[in-house]
Amino acid sequence: MATSKSAKIQAEIEKVKAKITEQQARLKELEQKKMEAENTEIVDIVRGLSISLDDLPALLRTIQAGGGMGQSVPKAADPNDKEDTEE
């Protein structure tokens, strides 16, 4: 009887391992699909910009360095901002 009980447990273990393997494969597939979707979105965004292919690397370096895109306009002082008025 002990052998029968352990055999059932072993069968359950094998069943769970098979499900885990299946789910790991599914996870890998979903991660790949997500990466492909993100890459497609990035390409669509870049293509939507009116920038030449020659200028693109410089723009990306500027963004990576922390520079902004477009014109830089100073922020207007907020009259409700208490930091500037409390001294």
mmCIF file of C-alpha atoms in Angstrom:
data_model
loop_
_atom_site.group_PDB
_atom_site.id
_atom_site.type_symbol
_atom_site.label_atom_id
_atom_site.label_comp_id
_atom_site.label_asym_id
_atom_site.label_seq_id
_atom_site.Cartn_x
_atom_site.Cartn_y
_atom_site.Cartn_z
ATOM 1 C CA MET A 1 0.000 0.000 0.000
ATOM 2 C CA ALA A 2 2.883 2.399 0.694
ATOM 3 C CA THR A 3 4.220 1.787 -2.794
ATOM 4 C CA SER A 4 0.862 2.615 -4.315
ATOM 5 C CA LYS A 5 0.628 5.892 -2.405
ATOM 6 C CA SER A 6 4.174 6.939 -3.352
ATOM 7 C CA ALA A 7 3.508 5.964 -6.983
ATOM 8 C CA LYS A 8 0.460 8.239 -7.037
ATOM 9 C CA ILE A 9 2.514 11.077 -5.580
ATOM 10 C CA GLN A 10 5.258 10.471 -8.146
ATOM 11 C CA ALA A 11 2.693 10.545 -10.942
ATOM 12 C CA GLU A 12 1.359 13.844 -9.610
ATOM 13 C CA ILE A 13 4.922 15.229 -9.460
ATOM 14 C CA GLU A 14 5.502 14.287 -13.098
ATOM 15 C CA LYS A 15 2.205 15.874 -14.086
ATOM 16 C CA VAL A 16 3.107 19.137 -12.323
ATOM 17 C CA LYS A 17 6.597 19.152 -13.869
ATOM 18 C CA ALA A 18 5.060 18.759 -17.325
ATOM 19 C CA LYS A 19 2.726 21.693 -16.679
ATOM 20 C CA ILE A 20 5.629 23.826 -15.427
ATOM 21 C CA THR A 21 7.644 23.060 -18.555
ATOM 22 C CA GLU A 22 4.648 23.936 -20.722
ATOM 23 C CA GLN A 23 4.082 27.216 -18.879
ATOM 24 C CA GLN A 24 7.780 28.144 -19.098
ATOM 25 C CA ALA A 25 7.643 27.654 -22.860
ATOM 26 C CA ARG A 26 4.489 29.774 -23.030
ATOM 27 C CA LEU A 27 6.161 32.493 -20.925
ATOM 28 C CA LYS A 28 9.172 32.569 -23.234
ATOM 29 C CA GLU A 29 6.864 32.840 -26.257
ATOM 30 C CA LEU A 30 4.904 35.706 -24.684
ATOM 31 C CA GLU A 31 8.090 37.572 -23.733
ATOM 32 C CA GLN A 32 9.301 37.271 -27.335
ATOM 33 C CA LYS A 33 5.969 38.562 -28.676
ATOM 34 C CA LYS A 34 6.104 41.485 -26.229
ATOM 35 C CA MET A 35 9.609 42.421 -27.365
ATOM 36 C CA GLU A 36 8.546 42.268 -31.016
ATOM 37 C CA ALA A 37 5.517 44.484 -30.279
ATOM 38 C CA GLU A 38 7.693 47.007 -28.429
ATOM 39 C CA ASN A 39 10.182 47.069 -31.298
ATOM 40 C CA THR A 40 7.365 47.657 -33.772
ATOM 41 C CA GLU A 41 6.051 50.526 -31.634
ATOM 42 C CA ILE A 42 9.519 52.079 -31.469
ATOM 43 C CA VAL A 43 9.957 51.829 -35.230
ATOM 44 C CA ASP A 44 6.524 53.393 -35.774
ATOM 45 C CA ILE A 45 7.373 56.288 -33.437
ATOM 46 C CA VAL A 46 10.724 56.930 -35.112
ATOM 47 C CA ARG A 47 9.195 56.774 -38.570
ATOM 48 C CA GLY A 48 6.565 59.268 -37.446
ATOM 49 C CA LEU A 49 9.256 61.828 -36.624
ATOM 50 C CA SER A 50 10.214 64.222 -39.379
ATOM 51 C CA ILE A 51 13.929 63.606 -39.017
ATOM 52 C CA SER A 52 16.461 62.334 -41.497
ATOM 53 C CA LEU A 53 18.246 59.047 -40.985
ATOM 54 C CA ASP A 54 21.523 60.961 -40.769
ATOM 55 C CA ASP A 55 20.212 63.124 -37.895
ATOM 56 C CA LEU A 56 18.676 60.257 -35.916
ATOM 57 C CA PRO A 57 21.850 59.096 -34.096
ATOM 58 C CA ALA A 58 22.581 62.632 -32.892
ATOM 59 C CA LEU A 59 19.005 63.010 -31.638
ATOM 60 C CA LEU A 60 19.189 59.714 -29.765
ATOM 61 C CA ARG A 61 22.508 60.702 -28.161
ATOM 62 C CA THR A 62 20.971 64.003 -27.060
ATOM 63 C CA ILE A 63 18.004 62.226 -25.516
ATOM 64 C CA GLN A 64 20.262 59.682 -23.822
ATOM 65 C CA ALA A 65 22.398 62.478 -22.383
ATOM 66 C CA GLY A 66 19.319 63.980 -20.769
ATOM 67 C CA GLY A 67 18.603 66.678 -23.303
ATOM 68 C CA GLY A 68 15.053 67.360 -24.300
ATOM 69 C CA MET A 69 13.431 67.285 -27.676
ATOM 70 C CA GLY A 70 12.184 70.386 -29.367
ATOM 71 C CA GLN A 71 12.540 73.926 -28.121
ATOM 72 C CA SER A 72 13.560 74.656 -24.595
ATOM 73 C CA VAL A 73 11.211 77.179 -22.996
ATOM 74 C CA PRO A 74 11.809 78.406 -19.436
ATOM 75 C CA LYS A 75 9.050 77.524 -17.013
ATOM 76 C CA ALA A 76 6.914 80.489 -15.984
ATOM 77 C CA ALA A 77 6.971 81.351 -12.297
ATOM 78 C CA ASP A 78 3.898 80.079 -10.483
ATOM 79 C CA PRO A 79 2.422 82.831 -8.271
ATOM 80 C CA ASN A 80 1.099 80.106 -5.934
ATOM 81 C CA ASP A 81 4.563 78.624 -5.498
ATOM 82 C CA LYS A 82 5.534 79.318 -1.877
ATOM 83 C CA GLU A 83 9.222 78.371 -2.206
ATOM 84 C CA ASP A 84 10.163 81.617 -3.946
ATOM 85 C CA THR A 85 8.106 83.880 -1.648
ATOM 86 C CA GLU A 86 8.927 82.363 1.749
ATOM 87 C CA GLU A 87 12.241 83.804 2.950
#
